[in-house]
Amino acid sequence: MKEIVIISGKGGTGKTSIVAAFAAFAGSKVLADCDVDAADLHLVVQPEIVYREPFSGGGKAEIRPDDCTNCGICMDHCRFGAISEQDGDPKINQIYCEGCRLCARVCPVEAIDFKPAESGWCYISKTPYGPMVHAQLNIAQGNSGKLVTIVRQKAKELAEKEKRDLIIVDGPPGVGCPVIASITGSDLVLIVTEPTLSGRHDMLRVAELAGHFRIPALVCVNKWDLHPASTELIEAEARRIGVKPVGRISYDSSVTQAQIRKSGIALFPESRACKEMLAVWQCIKHNLAK
Amino acid sequence: MKKPFKIAVASGKGGTGKTTLAVNLAVTLAEGGKKVHYQDCDVEEPNGHLFLKPVIESRTPVTVKVPVVSEDICDACRVCASVCEYKAIALIKDTVLIFPELCHSCGACRLFCPRDAIRETPREVGVVERGEGCGVVFTQGLLNIGQVAAPAVIQAVKQSKRGDDDIVIIDCPPGTSCTVIEAVKDADAVILVTEPTPFGLNDLKLAVEMTKALRKPFAVILNRCDIGDDAVQRYCFEADIPIVITIKNDRRIAEAYATGGLVYRLDEELRRMYEAASFFMLRWRRQLDGEGTEQEAKKREAAP
């Protein structure tokens, strides 16, 4: 079984649109949306949820006001600035609480409860392109890295059970915790970038991250025709650091039109972007088989 | 001294034009005579420097505290491992193993070690750079590759104050998770940049929920307003969210952006848009200040 993760460094370069296209091109596979704090893949693959389970990213502390003696010890020890006095009583801000439980342990009268946080949901859905694992992080909940790991784990189990030999992962932007959780141990990453200074800068950082974890990386320049000279530069630089360019995709308003119709670009098979994304996919398939 | 007005520029969806808006707004306000401080809190992929081209005057490493165990004092009682909620401490046979990547620097292990065998040492996770460019004071954070402690770097960027800052513009990372919350949490107001597509709308709704949870006043800027449908505008209208300005999709903006150019003076319409946005920010500040003093006045009245 192979797992390919689509990442970008910079946000908004077209990761999800490309994953939606690959969903239609690839044979037997499982889709996984690991951009759990701003998930969008479900908007273009018409999922029908068949299974859901709650996710807890850890615990949160809460003070029982009736038992609190207002000694202030918890406030002195919290390093996250999550406890402050409100109307004379210490109160824990649930958004700032990182769930270290230290306050509950130092409280001399044990007036602090520690409960698992309801951080979000993990879903398995049926789509016309095969099963998809996706998730929803509740508002202002942390630990997206842990949820990403769960999504990938579920996708793997599903692929094994249904004997599907490929997992296509829609990754998050950036190079931080959720990206690291999305790519570690995968077989290949595709970096989707754009022909801008920002696109180049962010591609280099995320390629370095892939190198750090020894994961082979490919690159594709989306909307390449917006600045052909930058496209050339990015491809040359990618080659220099051992990241193989696997094609260019033109700026094409049909991608947005397809999105408005809740679909990937395969809805418009004659469009330029569709043909180019198919060519990119074929190139990736070739690289995956190696 | 007057406190600076802190505006966070966030988005939910990536690539909607946060940085373009943040840097061009910063320069427009600076040209209007304000002392503006641009803080790039997208520490995973900071891009503001590509446009403001600052001369960097200082670089300060960002560190987080991680525990170190003195093996000669430790008696392998396992208390440290049992109080670590992040599984950053484990004991293999009688040796304490620390996984710095998982540590949240909460200090529990050190506090509860019965033999006082744990101290904390700084571990570098990134860097903060300060300088000035295009008449704007510039600070950016850069998370070291392979590190996960982005919130610590963001915090360090926000602490980089200058005495005479009038307006602080905080360029946030995309998404709605802990990094965005860290960037937004002490802002006075939030601008959400989006685009009129289903992805833009979905992620705007998430960003609105997050901003509401943090109890921040917010408004929307609609970028590339002519590329999709009118669902974002309808949503803003129904939810009573002000749209500050709308900016058209323009190949010249894309080309300027591609090469690190500023766009606020690209043509008369853009100049007017950025000026309108600047006026909106200044009026917003006066309104929020006014509300603040009103509330304070009421409090004073209510006090015995």
Coordinates of C-alpha atoms in Angstrom, one line a residue:
Chain A
M1 CA 0.0 0.0 0.0
K2 CA 1.2 3.5 -0.8
E3 CA 0.4 6.8 0.8
I4 CA 0.9 10.1 -1.0
V5 CA 0.4 13.4 0.8
I6 CA -0.4 16.7 -1.0
I7 CA 1.2 19.6 0.8
S8 CA 2.2 23.2 -0.1
G9 CA 3.8 25.2 2.6
K10 CA 1.9 28.3 1.4
G11 CA -1.9 28.1 1.8
G12 CA -4.3 28.4 -1.1
T13 CA -2.1 27.1 -3.8
G14 CA -4.7 24.5 -4.9
K15 CA -4.0 21.4 -2.8
T16 CA -7.7 20.4 -2.3
S17 CA -8.7 21.1 -5.9
I18 CA -5.8 18.8 -7.0
V19 CA -6.7 16.1 -4.6
A20 CA -10.3 16.3 -5.8
A21 CA -9.0 15.8 -9.4
F22 CA -6.8 12.9 -8.4
A23 CA -9.8 11.3 -6.6
A24 CA -11.5 11.0 -10.0
F25 CA -8.3 9.9 -11.9
A26 CA -6.9 7.3 -9.5
G27 CA -8.2 3.7 -9.3
S28 CA -8.9 1.9 -6.0
K29 CA -8.0 4.2 -3.2
V30 CA -8.9 5.8 0.1
L31 CA -9.1 9.6 0.5
A32 CA -8.0 11.3 3.7
D33 CA -8.5 15.0 4.5
C34 CA -5.8 15.9 7.0
D35 CA -6.4 19.7 6.9
V36 CA -8.5 19.2 10.0
D37 CA -8.9 22.8 11.1
A38 CA -10.1 24.2 7.8
A39 CA -11.2 21.0 5.9
D40 CA -12.6 21.6 2.4
L41 CA -12.3 18.3 0.5
H42 CA -15.8 17.3 1.6
L43 CA -17.2 20.3 -0.4
V44 CA -16.2 18.8 -3.7
V45 CA -16.5 15.0 -3.3
Q46 CA -20.1 14.7 -2.2
P47 CA -19.5 12.6 0.9
E48 CA -22.2 10.6 2.7
I49 CA -21.1 10.0 6.3
V50 CA -21.4 6.4 7.3
Y51 CA -19.5 6.4 10.6
R52 CA -18.5 9.0 13.1
E53 CA -16.6 9.0 16.4
P54 CA -15.8 11.8 18.8
F55 CA -12.2 13.0 19.3
S56 CA -10.6 14.3 22.4
G57 CA -7.4 16.1 22.1
G58 CA -6.7 15.9 25.8
G59 CA -8.2 17.3 29.0
K60 CA -9.3 20.7 30.1
A61 CA -9.3 22.0 33.7
E62 CA -12.3 23.6 35.3
I63 CA -12.7 25.1 38.8
R64 CA -15.7 24.2 40.9
P65 CA -16.5 27.7 42.3
D66 CA -18.3 26.3 45.4
D67 CA -15.2 24.5 46.6
C68 CA -12.6 27.1 45.6
T69 CA -11.1 29.0 48.5
N70 CA -9.6 31.6 46.3
C71 CA -6.0 31.0 47.4
G72 CA -4.5 31.8 44.0
I73 CA -2.0 29.0 43.9
C74 CA -3.4 27.7 40.6
M75 CA -3.0 31.1 39.0
D76 CA 0.6 31.4 40.2
H77 CA 1.5 28.0 38.6
C78 CA -0.3 28.2 35.2
R79 CA 2.2 28.9 32.5
F80 CA -0.4 29.4 29.8
G81 CA -2.0 32.4 31.3
A82 CA -5.3 30.5 31.3
I83 CA -6.4 31.3 34.8
S84 CA -7.4 34.8 35.7
E85 CA -9.6 36.4 38.3
Q86 CA -13.1 37.3 37.1
D87 CA -15.4 39.1 39.5
G88 CA -13.1 38.1 42.3
D89 CA -13.0 34.4 41.6
P90 CA -10.3 32.5 39.6
K91 CA -11.6 31.2 36.3
I92 CA -10.1 29.0 33.7
N93 CA -10.2 30.1 30.1
Q94 CA -11.0 26.9 28.2
I95 CA -9.5 28.2 25.0
Y96 CA -6.1 29.0 26.6
C97 CA -6.0 25.9 28.8
E98 CA -3.5 23.4 27.4
G99 CA -4.6 20.6 29.6
C100 CA -1.4 20.0 31.6
R101 CA -3.4 19.3 34.7
L102 CA -0.9 21.1 36.9
C103 CA -3.5 23.4 38.5
A104 CA -5.6 20.4 39.4
R105 CA -2.6 18.8 41.0
V106 CA -1.5 21.8 43.0
C107 CA -4.9 22.9 44.2
P108 CA -4.8 22.3 48.0
V109 CA -8.6 21.7 48.3
E110 CA -8.9 19.7 45.1
A111 CA -11.4 22.1 43.7
I112 CA -10.3 21.7 40.1
D113 CA -11.8 19.0 37.8
F114 CA -10.0 17.7 34.8
K115 CA -12.2 16.3 32.1
P116 CA -11.5 15.1 28.5
A117 CA -12.2 17.9 26.1
E118 CA -14.7 17.4 23.3
S119 CA -12.3 18.5 20.6
G120 CA -14.0 17.3 17.4
W121 CA -15.2 14.4 15.3
C122 CA -13.6 11.9 12.9
Y123 CA -15.8 10.6 10.0
I124 CA -15.8 7.9 7.5
S125 CA -17.8 8.7 4.4
K126 CA -18.8 7.1 1.1
T127 CA -18.0 9.1 -2.0
P128 CA -18.4 8.4 -5.7
Y129 CA -14.6 8.0 -5.7
G130 CA -14.3 5.6 -2.9
P131 CA -14.2 5.9 0.9
M132 CA -13.0 9.1 2.6
V133 CA -11.8 9.7 6.1
H134 CA -12.2 13.2 7.3
A135 CA -12.5 15.2 10.5
Q136 CA -13.8 18.3 12.1
L137 CA -12.0 20.1 14.9
N138 CA -14.3 22.0 17.1
I139 CA -13.9 25.8 17.3
A140 CA -10.8 26.9 19.2
Q141 CA -9.7 23.4 20.0
G142 CA -6.0 22.4 19.9
N143 CA -4.1 19.3 19.2
S144 CA -4.9 19.0 15.5
G145 CA -1.7 16.9 15.2
K146 CA -3.3 14.1 17.2
L147 CA -6.5 14.3 15.1
V148 CA -4.4 14.1 11.9
T149 CA -2.7 11.0 13.2
I150 CA -6.1 9.4 13.8
V151 CA -7.4 10.3 10.3
R152 CA -4.3 8.7 8.8
Q153 CA -4.6 5.6 11.0
K154 CA -8.3 5.1 10.1
A155 CA -7.5 5.6 6.4
K156 CA -4.8 2.9 6.6
E157 CA -7.1 0.5 8.4
L158 CA -9.8 1.1 5.8
A159 CA -7.4 0.6 2.9
E160 CA -6.2 -2.7 4.4
K161 CA -9.7 -4.0 5.1
E162 CA -11.0 -3.1 1.6
K163 CA -7.7 -4.1 -0.1
R164 CA -7.2 -0.7 -1.6
D165 CA -3.6 -0.1 -2.4
L166 CA -3.4 3.7 -2.3
I167 CA -4.2 6.5 0.1
I168 CA -4.4 10.1 -1.1
V169 CA -4.0 12.6 1.7
D170 CA -5.0 16.3 1.5
G171 CA -2.5 17.9 3.8
P172 CA -2.6 21.2 5.8
P173 CA -0.6 24.3 4.9
G174 CA 2.6 25.3 6.8
V175 CA 5.5 23.3 8.2
G176 CA 4.3 22.9 11.8
C177 CA 2.7 20.3 13.9
P178 CA -0.2 19.2 11.7
V179 CA 2.0 19.0 8.6
I180 CA 4.6 16.9 10.4
A181 CA 1.8 14.6 11.6
S182 CA 0.5 14.4 8.0
I183 CA 3.7 13.4 6.3
T184 CA 5.8 11.3 8.8
G185 CA 6.0 7.7 7.5
S186 CA 4.3 8.4 4.2
D187 CA 5.7 7.2 0.9
L188 CA 5.7 10.4 -1.2
V189 CA 4.8 14.0 -0.9
L190 CA 3.6 16.3 -3.7
I191 CA 4.3 20.0 -3.1
V192 CA 1.8 22.2 -4.9
T193 CA 3.2 25.7 -5.3
E194 CA 2.5 28.8 -7.3
P195 CA 4.8 31.0 -9.4
T196 CA 5.4 33.8 -6.8
L197 CA 8.1 34.7 -4.4
S198 CA 6.0 33.5 -1.5
G199 CA 5.3 30.2 -3.3
R200 CA 9.0 29.7 -3.9
H201 CA 10.0 30.7 -0.4
D202 CA 7.4 28.4 1.2
M203 CA 8.1 25.5 -1.2
L204 CA 11.8 25.6 -0.1
R205 CA 10.8 25.4 3.5
V206 CA 8.3 22.5 3.1
A207 CA 10.8 20.7 0.9
E208 CA 13.4 21.0 3.6
L209 CA 10.8 19.6 6.1
A210 CA 10.2 16.6 3.8
G211 CA 14.0 16.1 3.5
H212 CA 14.3 16.3 7.3
F213 CA 11.9 13.2 7.5
R214 CA 13.5 11.6 4.4
I215 CA 10.4 11.5 2.4
P216 CA 10.8 11.8 -1.4
A217 CA 9.1 14.9 -2.7
L218 CA 7.7 16.0 -6.1
V219 CA 6.6 19.5 -7.0
C220 CA 4.0 20.9 -9.3
V221 CA 3.5 24.6 -10.1
N222 CA -0.2 25.5 -10.2
K223 CA -1.4 28.6 -12.1
W224 CA 2.1 28.5 -13.7
D225 CA 1.1 30.9 -16.5
L226 CA 0.5 33.8 -14.1
H227 CA 4.3 34.3 -14.0
P228 CA 6.2 31.9 -16.4
A229 CA 9.6 33.3 -15.3
S230 CA 9.0 32.4 -11.7
T231 CA 7.8 29.0 -12.7
E232 CA 11.1 28.3 -14.5
L233 CA 13.0 29.5 -11.4
I234 CA 11.0 27.4 -9.0
E235 CA 11.4 24.3 -11.1
A236 CA 15.2 24.9 -11.4
E237 CA 15.5 25.4 -7.7
A238 CA 13.4 22.3 -6.9
R239 CA 15.7 20.2 -9.2
R240 CA 18.7 21.6 -7.4
I241 CA 17.5 20.3 -4.0
G242 CA 16.4 16.9 -5.4
V243 CA 12.6 17.7 -5.7
K244 CA 11.4 16.5 -9.1
P245 CA 9.0 18.8 -11.1
V246 CA 6.0 16.7 -12.3
G247 CA 4.2 19.2 -14.4
R248 CA 2.5 22.6 -14.6
I249 CA -1.2 23.5 -14.3
S250 CA -2.6 26.6 -16.0
Y251 CA -4.8 29.2 -14.3
D252 CA -8.2 28.1 -15.4
S253 CA -11.5 29.5 -14.0
S254 CA -13.2 26.1 -14.6
V255 CA -11.6 25.0 -11.4
T256 CA -13.6 27.5 -9.4
Q257 CA -16.7 26.8 -11.6
A258 CA -16.4 23.1 -10.7
Q259 CA -16.0 24.0 -7.0
I260 CA -19.2 26.0 -7.1
R261 CA -20.9 22.9 -8.6
K262 CA -19.6 20.9 -5.6
S263 CA -17.2 19.0 -7.8
G264 CA -13.6 18.5 -8.8
I265 CA -12.2 19.5 -12.2
A266 CA -13.2 16.1 -13.7
L267 CA -16.6 17.7 -14.2
F268 CA -15.1 19.6 -17.1
P269 CA -13.0 16.9 -18.8
E270 CA -12.3 19.1 -21.8
S271 CA -10.9 21.9 -19.7
R272 CA -7.2 22.7 -19.8
A273 CA -6.7 22.3 -16.1
C274 CA -8.3 18.9 -16.2
K275 CA -6.0 17.6 -18.9
E276 CA -3.0 19.1 -17.1
M277 CA -3.9 17.6 -13.8
L278 CA -4.4 14.2 -15.4
A279 CA -0.9 14.5 -16.9
V280 CA 0.5 15.4 -13.4
W281 CA -1.4 12.4 -11.9
Q282 CA 0.1 10.0 -14.5
C283 CA 3.6 11.3 -13.7
I284 CA 3.0 10.8 -10.0
K285 CA 1.7 7.2 -10.6
H286 CA 4.8 6.4 -12.4
N287 CA 6.9 7.8 -9.5
L288 CA 4.8 5.9 -6.9
A289 CA 5.4 2.6 -8.8
K290 CA 9.1 3.0 -8.5
Chain B
M1 CA 1.0 56.9 26.6
K2 CA -1.7 55.7 24.2
K3 CA -1.8 52.0 23.7
P4 CA -1.3 50.8 20.1
F5 CA -4.3 49.6 18.1
K6 CA -3.7 45.9 17.2
I7 CA -5.4 44.6 14.1
A8 CA -5.0 40.9 13.3
V9 CA -5.3 39.8 9.7
A10 CA -6.6 36.2 9.6
S11 CA -8.5 34.1 7.1
G12 CA -9.3 30.5 7.7
K13 CA -8.5 29.5 4.2
G14 CA -4.9 30.0 3.0
G15 CA -3.9 32.0 0.0
T16 CA -6.8 34.5 0.1
G17 CA -4.5 37.5 0.3
K18 CA -3.8 38.1 4.0
T19 CA -0.2 39.1 3.5
T20 CA -1.0 41.3 0.5
L21 CA -3.6 43.1 2.5
A22 CA -1.5 43.3 5.7
V23 CA 1.6 44.8 4.1
N24 CA -0.3 47.2 1.7
L25 CA -2.5 48.4 4.6
A26 CA 0.6 48.9 6.8
V27 CA 2.3 51.0 4.2
T28 CA -0.8 53.0 3.4
L29 CA -1.3 53.8 7.1
A30 CA 2.4 54.7 7.5
E31 CA 2.2 57.1 4.6
G32 CA -0.8 58.7 6.3
G33 CA 1.6 59.5 9.2
K34 CA 0.9 56.6 11.6
K35 CA 3.7 54.7 13.3
V36 CA 3.0 51.2 12.0
H37 CA 4.4 48.0 13.3
Y38 CA 3.9 44.9 11.0
Q39 CA 4.3 41.6 12.9
D40 CA 4.5 38.5 10.8
C41 CA 3.0 35.8 13.0
D42 CA 2.7 33.2 10.2
V43 CA 5.9 31.8 11.6
E44 CA 5.7 28.5 9.6
E45 CA 5.7 30.4 6.3
P46 CA 6.3 34.1 6.8
N47 CA 6.1 36.1 3.6
G48 CA 5.7 39.7 4.6
H49 CA 9.5 40.3 4.3
L50 CA 9.3 39.6 0.6
F51 CA 7.2 42.8 0.1
L52 CA 8.4 45.1 2.8
K53 CA 12.1 44.2 2.2
P54 CA 13.2 45.2 5.6
V55 CA 16.7 45.9 6.7
I56 CA 17.1 43.4 9.6
E57 CA 18.6 45.1 12.6
S58 CA 18.4 42.3 15.2
R59 CA 17.9 38.5 15.4
T60 CA 16.9 36.9 18.7
P61 CA 16.6 33.2 19.1
V62 CA 13.3 31.9 20.6
T63 CA 13.6 29.2 23.2
V64 CA 11.2 27.0 25.1
K65 CA 12.0 25.4 28.5
V66 CA 12.5 21.7 28.5
P67 CA 13.3 19.5 31.5
V68 CA 16.7 17.9 32.1
V69 CA 17.2 15.2 34.7
S70 CA 20.2 15.0 37.0
E71 CA 20.8 11.3 36.9
D72 CA 22.9 11.3 40.1
I73 CA 20.0 12.6 42.1
C74 CA 17.1 10.8 40.3
D75 CA 15.9 7.7 42.0
A76 CA 13.6 6.6 39.2
C77 CA 10.4 7.2 41.2
R78 CA 8.4 7.8 38.0
V79 CA 6.5 10.8 39.4
C80 CA 7.7 13.0 36.5
A81 CA 6.4 10.6 33.9
S82 CA 3.1 10.2 35.7
V83 CA 2.4 13.9 35.9
C84 CA 3.3 14.6 32.3
E85 CA 0.0 14.8 30.3
Y86 CA 1.8 15.0 27.0
K87 CA 3.8 11.7 27.3
A88 CA 7.0 13.7 26.9
I89 CA 8.7 11.7 29.7
A90 CA 9.1 7.9 29.9
L91 CA 11.2 5.6 32.0
I92 CA 13.1 2.8 30.3
K93 CA 14.3 0.5 33.1
D94 CA 15.5 3.1 35.6
T95 CA 16.5 5.9 33.1
V96 CA 14.3 8.9 32.5
L97 CA 13.9 9.6 28.8
I98 CA 12.7 13.0 27.7
F99 CA 11.0 13.7 24.3
P100 CA 11.5 17.5 23.9
E101 CA 9.2 17.6 20.8
L102 CA 6.2 16.5 22.9
C103 CA 6.9 18.8 25.9
H104 CA 4.6 21.8 26.4
S105 CA 6.9 23.4 29.0
C106 CA 4.1 23.3 31.7
G107 CA 6.7 22.7 34.5
A108 CA 4.8 19.9 36.2
C109 CA 7.7 17.4 36.2
R110 CA 10.0 19.9 37.8
L111 CA 7.4 21.0 40.3
F112 CA 6.5 17.5 41.4
C113 CA 9.9 15.8 41.4
P114 CA 10.3 14.8 45.1
R115 CA 14.1 14.8 44.9
D116 CA 14.4 18.1 43.0
A117 CA 16.3 16.3 40.3
I118 CA 14.8 18.2 37.3
R119 CA 15.9 21.6 36.0
E120 CA 14.7 23.3 32.8
T121 CA 17.0 24.4 30.0
P122 CA 16.2 26.5 27.0
R123 CA 15.8 24.8 23.7
E124 CA 15.9 26.9 20.5
V125 CA 12.8 26.5 18.3
G126 CA 13.0 29.5 16.1
V127 CA 14.1 33.1 15.7
V128 CA 12.6 36.6 15.8
E129 CA 13.9 39.2 13.4
R130 CA 13.4 42.9 13.7
G131 CA 14.0 45.7 11.3
E132 CA 12.4 48.4 9.2
G133 CA 11.2 48.5 5.6
C134 CA 9.0 50.8 3.5
G135 CA 8.5 53.1 6.5
V136 CA 7.1 50.3 8.6
V137 CA 8.6 48.7 11.7
F138 CA 9.0 45.0 10.9
T139 CA 9.1 41.9 13.1
Q140 CA 8.8 38.4 11.9
G141 CA 9.1 35.0 13.5
L142 CA 10.6 32.0 11.9
L143 CA 9.9 28.5 13.2
N144 CA 12.9 26.2 12.8
I145 CA 12.3 23.3 10.3
G146 CA 11.1 20.2 12.1
Q147 CA 10.0 22.0 15.2
V148 CA 6.4 22.1 16.4
A149 CA 6.4 25.0 19.0
A150 CA 5.0 27.6 16.6
P151 CA 2.9 29.2 19.4
A152 CA 6.0 30.0 21.3
V153 CA 7.6 31.8 18.3
I154 CA 4.3 33.7 17.7
Q155 CA 4.3 34.8 21.3
A156 CA 7.8 36.1 21.0
V157 CA 6.9 38.1 17.8
K158 CA 4.0 39.8 19.6
Q159 CA 6.2 40.7 22.6
S160 CA 8.4 42.7 20.3
K161 CA 6.9 46.1 21.1
R162 CA 8.3 49.5 20.3
G163 CA 7.5 52.4 22.5
D164 CA 5.9 54.6 19.9
D165 CA 3.9 52.0 18.0
D166 CA 0.6 53.5 17.0
I167 CA -0.9 50.7 15.0
V168 CA 0.2 47.0 15.0
I169 CA -0.8 44.8 12.1
I170 CA -0.6 41.1 13.0
D171 CA -0.3 38.9 9.9
C172 CA -1.7 35.5 11.1
P173 CA -1.2 32.0 9.8
P174 CA -4.1 30.3 7.9
G175 CA -6.6 28.0 9.6
T176 CA -8.4 28.2 13.0
S177 CA -6.2 26.1 15.3
C178 CA -3.9 27.0 18.2
T179 CA -1.4 29.0 16.1
V180 CA -4.1 31.3 14.9
I181 CA -5.6 31.7 18.3
E182 CA -2.2 32.6 19.7
A183 CA -1.7 35.2 17.0
V184 CA -5.2 36.7 17.4
K185 CA -5.7 36.4 21.2
D186 CA -4.6 39.9 22.2
A187 CA -5.6 41.8 19.1
D188 CA -8.2 44.6 19.5
A189 CA -9.9 43.8 16.2
V190 CA -9.7 41.2 13.5
I191 CA -9.9 41.4 9.7
L192 CA -10.9 38.2 8.0
V193 CA -9.8 38.0 4.4
T194 CA -11.7 35.7 2.1
E195 CA -12.7 35.0 -1.5
P196 CA -16.1 34.2 -3.0
T197 CA -15.8 30.5 -3.4
P198 CA -17.3 27.5 -1.5
F199 CA -13.9 26.9 0.1
G200 CA -13.6 30.6 1.0
L201 CA -17.1 30.6 2.5
N202 CA -16.7 27.4 4.5
D203 CA -13.4 28.6 6.0
L204 CA -14.7 32.1 6.6
K205 CA -17.5 30.6 8.7
L206 CA -15.0 28.7 10.8
A207 CA -12.8 31.8 11.2
V208 CA -15.9 33.8 12.3
E209 CA -16.8 31.2 14.9
M210 CA -13.2 31.3 16.2
T211 CA -13.2 35.1 16.4
K212 CA -16.5 35.1 18.2
A213 CA -15.2 32.5 20.7
L214 CA -12.3 34.9 21.4
R215 CA -14.9 37.8 21.7
K216 CA -13.1 40.0 19.2
P217 CA -14.8 42.6 17.0
F218 CA -14.3 41.6 13.3
A219 CA -15.0 42.6 9.7
V220 CA -14.4 41.0 6.3
I221 CA -12.4 42.0 3.3
L222 CA -13.4 40.2 0.2
N223 CA -10.6 39.6 -2.2
R224 CA -10.8 38.5 -5.9
C225 CA -14.5 39.4 -5.4
D226 CA -15.4 38.5 -9.0
I227 CA -14.1 35.0 -9.3
G228 CA -16.9 33.0 -7.9
D229 CA -20.4 33.4 -6.7
D230 CA -22.2 35.7 -4.3
A231 CA -22.6 33.3 -1.3
V232 CA -20.0 35.0 0.8
Q233 CA -21.7 38.4 0.4
R234 CA -25.1 36.9 1.2
Y235 CA -23.6 35.2 4.3
C236 CA -22.1 38.5 5.5
F237 CA -25.3 40.4 4.9
E238 CA -27.4 37.8 6.7
A239 CA -24.9 37.5 9.6
D240 CA -24.6 41.3 9.8
I241 CA -20.8 41.2 9.2
P242 CA -19.4 44.4 7.7
I243 CA -17.4 44.0 4.5
V244 CA -14.7 46.7 4.6
I245 CA -13.7 46.7 1.0
T246 CA -13.9 44.3 -2.0
I247 CA -10.9 43.9 -4.3
K248 CA -11.3 42.7 -7.9
N249 CA -9.3 39.8 -9.4
D250 CA -6.6 41.6 -11.4
R251 CA -3.8 40.0 -13.3
R252 CA -1.6 43.0 -12.5
I253 CA -2.0 42.4 -8.7
A254 CA -1.1 38.8 -9.3
E255 CA 2.0 39.8 -11.2
A256 CA 3.1 42.4 -8.7
Y257 CA 2.6 39.8 -5.9
A258 CA 4.6 37.3 -7.8
T259 CA 7.6 39.5 -7.8
G260 CA 7.3 41.0 -4.3
G261 CA 5.8 44.3 -5.4
L262 CA 3.3 46.4 -3.4
V263 CA -0.1 47.0 -5.0
Y264 CA -1.7 49.8 -3.0
R265 CA -0.7 52.4 -5.7
L266 CA -1.2 50.2 -8.7
D267 CA -4.1 52.3 -9.9
E268 CA -6.6 54.9 -8.7
E269 CA -9.2 52.3 -7.7
L270 CA -6.7 50.3 -5.6
R271 CA -5.4 53.4 -4.0
R272 CA -8.9 54.4 -3.0
M273 CA -9.6 50.9 -1.7
Y274 CA -6.6 50.9 0.6
E275 CA -7.3 54.4 1.7
A276 CA -10.9 53.4 2.5
A277 CA -9.6 50.4 4.5
S278 CA -7.2 52.7 6.4
F279 CA -10.0 55.1 7.3
F280 CA -12.1 52.1 8.4
M281 CA -9.3 51.0 10.8
L282 CA -8.9 54.4 12.3
R283 CA -12.6 54.9 12.7
W284 CA -12.9 51.4 14.2
R285 CA -10.2 52.3 16.7
R286 CA -12.0 55.5 17.7
Q287 CA -15.3 53.5 18.0
L288 CA -13.7 50.8 20.1
D289 CA -11.9 53.3 22.3
G290 CA -15.1 55.2 22.8
E291 CA -16.9 52.0 23.8
G292 CA -14.1 51.2 26.2
T293 CA -14.3 54.6 27.9
E294 CA -18.1 54.4 28.0
Q295 CA -17.9 51.0 29.7
E296 CA -15.3 52.3 32.1
A297 CA -17.3 55.4 32.8
K298 CA -20.3 53.2 33.6
K299 CA -18.2 51.1 35.9
R300 CA -16.9 54.1 37.7
E301 CA -20.5 55.3 38.2
A302 CA -21.6 51.9 39.4
A303 CA -18.8 51.7 42.0
P304 CA -19.7 52.9 45.5

